[in-house]
PDB file of C-alpha atoms in Angstrom:
ATOM      1  CA  MET A  76       9.207  17.439  -3.304  1.00  0.00           C
ATOM      2  CA  TRP A  77       6.880  14.657  -2.066  1.00  0.00           C
ATOM      3  CA  ASN A  78       3.850  16.957  -2.306  1.00  0.00           C
ATOM      4  CA  GLN A  79       4.600  17.479  -6.000  1.00  0.00           C
ATOM      5  CA  ARG A  80       4.932  13.723  -6.669  1.00  0.00           C
ATOM      6  CA  ARG A  81       2.014  12.451  -4.626  1.00  0.00           C
ATOM      7  CA  PRO A  82      -0.965  13.165  -6.938  1.00  0.00           C
ATOM      8  CA  TRP A  83       0.829  11.613  -9.909  1.00  0.00           C
ATOM      9  CA  LEU A  84       2.131   8.705  -7.834  1.00  0.00           C
ATOM     10  CA  ILE A  85      -1.339   7.759  -6.633  1.00  0.00           C
ATOM     11  CA  GLN A  86      -2.960   8.158 -10.069  1.00  0.00           C
ATOM     12  CA  VAL A  87      -1.019   5.283 -11.664  1.00  0.00           C
ATOM     13  CA  PRO A  88      -2.426   2.606  -9.302  1.00  0.00           C
ATOM     14  CA  ARG A  89      -5.890   4.208  -9.464  1.00  0.00           C
ATOM     15  CA  ARG A  90      -5.928   3.776 -13.255  1.00  0.00           C
ATOM     16  CA  CYS A  91      -6.182   0.044 -12.549  1.00  0.00           C
ATOM     17  CA  GLU A  92      -9.647   0.336 -11.000  1.00  0.00           C
ATOM     18  CA  PRO A  93     -11.910   0.734 -14.046  1.00  0.00           C
ATOM     19  CA  ALA A  94      -9.826  -1.621 -16.137  1.00  0.00           C
ATOM     20  CA  VAL A  95      -9.935  -4.371 -13.530  1.00  0.00           C
ATOM     21  CA  HIS A  96     -13.686  -4.031 -13.037  1.00  0.00           C
ATOM     22  CA  ARG A  97     -14.278  -4.236 -16.790  1.00  0.00           C
ATOM     23  CA  ARG A  98     -11.973  -7.144 -17.531  1.00  0.00           C
ATOM     24  CA  SER A  99     -11.104  -8.616 -14.100  1.00  0.00           C
ATOM     25  CA  ALA A 100      -7.401  -8.280 -14.963  1.00  0.00           C
ATOM     26  CA  VAL A 101      -4.875  -5.480 -15.159  1.00  0.00           C
ATOM     27  CA  PRO A 102      -4.315  -4.607 -18.848  1.00  0.00           C
ATOM     28  CA  ASP A 103      -0.804  -4.951 -20.269  1.00  0.00           C
ATOM     29  CA  ASP A 104      -0.361  -1.212 -20.793  1.00  0.00           C
ATOM     30  CA  LEU A 105      -1.035  -0.561 -17.104  1.00  0.00           C
ATOM     31  CA  LEU A 106       1.324  -3.351 -16.083  1.00  0.00           C
ATOM     32  CA  ILE A 107       4.021  -1.779 -18.238  1.00  0.00           C
ATOM     33  CA  ALA A 108       3.334   1.654 -16.696  1.00  0.00           C
ATOM     34  CA  LEU A 109       3.478   0.214 -13.178  1.00  0.00           C
ATOM     35  CA  ARG A 110       6.759  -1.544 -13.956  1.00  0.00           C
ATOM     36  CA  PHE A 111       8.219   1.575 -15.573  1.00  0.00           C
ATOM     37  CA  VAL A 112       7.296   3.863 -12.668  1.00  0.00           C
ATOM     38  CA  PHE A 113       7.824   1.537  -9.702  1.00  0.00           C
ATOM     39  CA  GLY A 114      10.381  -0.976 -10.998  1.00  0.00           C
ATOM     40  CA  SER A 115      10.539  -4.491  -9.561  1.00  0.00           C
ATOM     41  CA  CYS A 116       8.486  -3.263  -6.624  1.00  0.00           C
ATOM     42  CA  ALA A 117       5.410  -3.300  -8.895  1.00  0.00           C
ATOM     43  CA  LEU A 118       5.535  -7.039  -9.535  1.00  0.00           C
ATOM     44  CA  GLN A 119       6.130  -7.781  -5.871  1.00  0.00           C
ATOM     45  CA  ALA A 120       3.198  -5.555  -4.893  1.00  0.00           C
ATOM     46  CA  LEU A 121       0.891  -7.197  -7.434  1.00  0.00           C
ATOM     47  CA  ASP A 122       1.915 -10.564  -6.025  1.00  0.00           C
ATOM     48  CA  LEU A 123       0.905  -9.411  -2.532  1.00  0.00           C
ATOM     49  CA  VAL A 124      -2.459  -8.227  -3.902  1.00  0.00           C
ATOM     50  CA  ASP A 125      -2.985 -11.564  -5.711  1.00  0.00           C
ATOM     51  CA  GLN A 126      -2.266 -13.412  -2.471  1.00  0.00           C
ATOM     52  CA  ARG A 127      -4.856 -11.257  -0.662  1.00  0.00           C
ATOM     53  CA  SER A 128      -2.163 -10.098   1.749  1.00  0.00           C
ATOM     54  CA  VAL A 129      -3.697  -6.642   2.260  1.00  0.00           C
ATOM     55  CA  THR A 130      -6.221  -5.884   5.002  1.00  0.00           C
ATOM     56  CA  CYS A 131      -7.869  -2.525   5.540  1.00  0.00           C
ATOM     57  CA  VAL A 132      -8.348  -2.053   9.277  1.00  0.00           C
ATOM     58  CA  SER A 133     -10.748   0.648  10.405  1.00  0.00           C
ATOM     59  CA  SER A 134     -12.473   1.798  13.557  1.00  0.00           C
ATOM     60  CA  PRO A 135     -15.841   3.417  14.345  1.00  0.00           C
ATOM     61  CA  SER A 136     -14.096   6.786  14.757  1.00  0.00           C
ATOM     62  CA  GLY A 137     -13.031   6.671  11.092  1.00  0.00           C
ATOM     63  CA  ARG A 138      -9.362   5.828  11.525  1.00  0.00           C
ATOM     64  CA  ARG A 139      -8.011   3.586   8.796  1.00  0.00           C
ATOM     65  CA  ALA A 140      -4.749   1.890   7.913  1.00  0.00           C
ATOM     66  CA  TYR A 141      -3.652  -0.982   5.718  1.00  0.00           C
ATOM     67  CA  GLN A 142      -1.898  -4.025   7.067  1.00  0.00           C
ATOM     68  CA  VAL A 143       0.162  -5.966   4.571  1.00  0.00           C
ATOM     69  CA  MET A 144       1.574  -9.425   5.213  1.00  0.00           C
ATOM     70  CA  GLY A 145       5.037  -9.327   3.696  1.00  0.00           C
ATOM     71  CA  GLY A 146       6.749 -12.201   1.947  1.00  0.00           C
ATOM     72  CA  SER A 147       8.757 -12.835   5.123  1.00  0.00           C
ATOM     73  CA  GLY A 148       5.555 -13.407   7.093  1.00  0.00           C
ATOM     74  CA  LEU A 149       5.843 -10.119   8.972  1.00  0.00           C
ATOM     75  CA  LEU A 150       2.828  -7.825   9.181  1.00  0.00           C
ATOM     76  CA  TYR A 151       3.430  -4.174   8.243  1.00  0.00           C
ATOM     77  CA  THR A 152       0.962  -1.414   9.066  1.00  0.00           C
ATOM     78  CA  CYS A 153       1.035   1.028   6.142  1.00  0.00           C
ATOM     79  CA  TYR A 154      -0.310   4.545   6.258  1.00  0.00           C
ATOM     80  CA  THR A 155      -1.343   5.566   2.760  1.00  0.00           C
ATOM     81  CA  TYR A 156      -2.552   8.996   3.881  1.00  0.00           C
ATOM     82  CA  CYS A 157       1.013   9.962   4.840  1.00  0.00           C
ATOM     83  CA  HIS A 158       2.847   7.475   2.595  1.00  0.00           C
ATOM     84  CA  TYR A 159       4.710   5.513   5.293  1.00  0.00           C
ATOM     85  CA  CYS A 160       5.607   1.883   5.943  1.00  0.00           C
ATOM     86  CA  PRO A 161       7.743   0.629   8.847  1.00  0.00           C
ATOM     87  CA  CYS A 162       9.528  -2.012   6.736  1.00  0.00           C
ATOM     88  CA  PRO A 163      13.320  -1.971   6.326  1.00  0.00           C
ATOM     89  CA  ALA A 164      13.060  -1.447   2.546  1.00  0.00           C
ATOM     90  CA  PHE A 165      11.069   1.754   3.017  1.00  0.00           C
ATOM     91  CA  SER A 166      13.519   3.067   5.616  1.00  0.00           C
ATOM     92  CA  TYR A 167      16.533   2.282   3.482  1.00  0.00           C
ATOM     93  CA  THR A 168      15.570   2.757  -0.177  1.00  0.00           C
ATOM     94  CA  VAL A 169      12.924   5.464   0.199  1.00  0.00           C
ATOM     95  CA  LEU A 170      13.913   7.534   3.216  1.00  0.00           C
ATOM     96  CA  ARG A 171      17.635   7.036   3.472  1.00  0.00           C
ATOM     97  CA  ARG A 172      18.898   6.545  -0.081  1.00  0.00           C
ATOM     98  CA  ASN A 173      16.017   8.145  -1.989  1.00  0.00           C
ATOM     99  CA  GLU A 174      16.296   5.389  -4.620  1.00  0.00           C
ATOM    100  CA  SER A 175      12.634   4.482  -4.757  1.00  0.00           C
ATOM    101  CA  LEU A 176       9.280   6.216  -4.466  1.00  0.00           C
ATOM    102  CA  LEU A 177       7.809   3.590  -2.152  1.00  0.00           C
ATOM    103  CA  CYS A 178       8.067   0.010  -0.942  1.00  0.00           C
ATOM    104  CA  LYS A 179       6.071  -2.979  -2.174  1.00  0.00           C
ATOM    105  CA  HIS A 180       3.796  -2.861   0.895  1.00  0.00           C
ATOM    106  CA  ILE A 181       2.556   0.681   0.283  1.00  0.00           C
ATOM    107  CA  LEU A 182       2.152   0.025  -3.440  1.00  0.00           C
ATOM    108  CA  ALA A 183       0.179  -3.144  -2.625  1.00  0.00           C
ATOM    109  CA  ALA A 184      -2.062  -1.062  -0.350  1.00  0.00           C
ATOM    110  CA  TYR A 185      -2.658   1.512  -3.129  1.00  0.00           C
ATOM    111  CA  LEU A 186      -3.283  -1.185  -5.740  1.00  0.00           C
ATOM    112  CA  SER A 187      -5.598  -3.252  -3.552  1.00  0.00           C
ATOM    113  CA  GLN A 188      -7.550  -0.098  -2.698  1.00  0.00           C
ATOM    114  CA  ALA A 189      -7.903   0.857  -6.378  1.00  0.00           C
ATOM    115  CA  MET A 190      -8.829  -2.687  -7.396  1.00  0.00           C
ATOM    116  CA  GLY A 191     -11.080  -3.434  -4.416  1.00  0.00           C
ATOM    117  CA  LEU A 192      -9.019  -6.530  -3.598  1.00  0.00           C
ATOM    118  CA  PHE A 193      -8.412  -6.218   0.109  1.00  0.00           C
ATOM    119  CA  GLN A 194      -9.827  -7.786   3.218  1.00  0.00           C
ATOM    120  CA  GLN A 195     -11.775  -5.551   5.583  1.00  0.00           C
ATOM    121  CA  GLU A 196     -11.572  -5.671   9.362  1.00  0.00           C
ATOM    122  CA  THR A 197     -13.383  -3.356  11.775  1.00  0.00           C
ATOM    123  CA  LEU A 198     -11.731  -2.870  15.150  1.00  0.00           C
ATOM    124  CA  SER A 199     -12.590  -1.050  18.343  1.00  0.00           C
ATOM    125  CA  ASP A 200     -11.190   2.455  18.733  1.00  0.00           C
ATOM    126  CA  GLN A 201      -8.940   1.218  21.535  1.00  0.00           C
ATOM    127  CA  HIS A 202      -7.515  -1.609  19.417  1.00  0.00           C
ATOM    128  CA  MET A 203      -6.980   0.776  16.511  1.00  0.00           C
ATOM    129  CA  SER A 204      -5.151   3.203  18.822  1.00  0.00           C
ATOM    130  CA  ASN A 205      -2.886   0.336  19.884  1.00  0.00           C
ATOM    131  CA  ILE A 206      -2.144  -0.510  16.243  1.00  0.00           C
ATOM    132  CA  LEU A 207      -1.455   3.102  15.303  1.00  0.00           C
ATOM    133  CA  SER A 208       0.890   3.468  18.258  1.00  0.00           C
ATOM    134  CA  GLY A 209       2.722   0.270  17.279  1.00  0.00           C
ATOM    135  CA  ARG A 210       1.649  -1.713  20.353  1.00  0.00           C
ATOM    136  CA  ALA A 211      -0.564  -4.275  18.597  1.00  0.00           C
ATOM    137  CA  ALA A 212      -1.451  -5.923  15.298  1.00  0.00           C
ATOM    138  CA  ALA A 213      -5.009  -6.460  14.039  1.00  0.00           C
ATOM    139  CA  THR A 214      -4.737 -10.180  14.695  1.00  0.00           C
ATOM    140  CA  ASP A 215      -3.794  -9.619  18.374  1.00  0.00           C
ATOM    141  CA  THR A 216      -6.533 -10.065  20.902  1.00  0.00           C
TER     142      THR A 216
END
């Protein structure tokens, strides 16, 4: 079922890109669509984007992930290519209860990518491997 939803799910945040570049704000109709599709998660995700809480970490080998600083101060490594976040909300509401399409962290990653509002950090391949395996965060040395 996820494969059927994914193209449509990703298209809503991507519709923000041209509108934001033209007007430097998300138009009301897109805000309404985001709220309708993603519920309260949309406003929380937009807040994370506004706070510049999303960092795209990449390595010379081409690996890439998004790290999102949650409201609790915890850093979550989100994988947009496979639609996964290690946060408790994703585990509970998305995977376990199937009540939501995604968590605020993944939506923030999609929105920041579409709007070009993320920080960029290039890491060594070894450091990226540590992040992807869950042994390190981008800010670790």
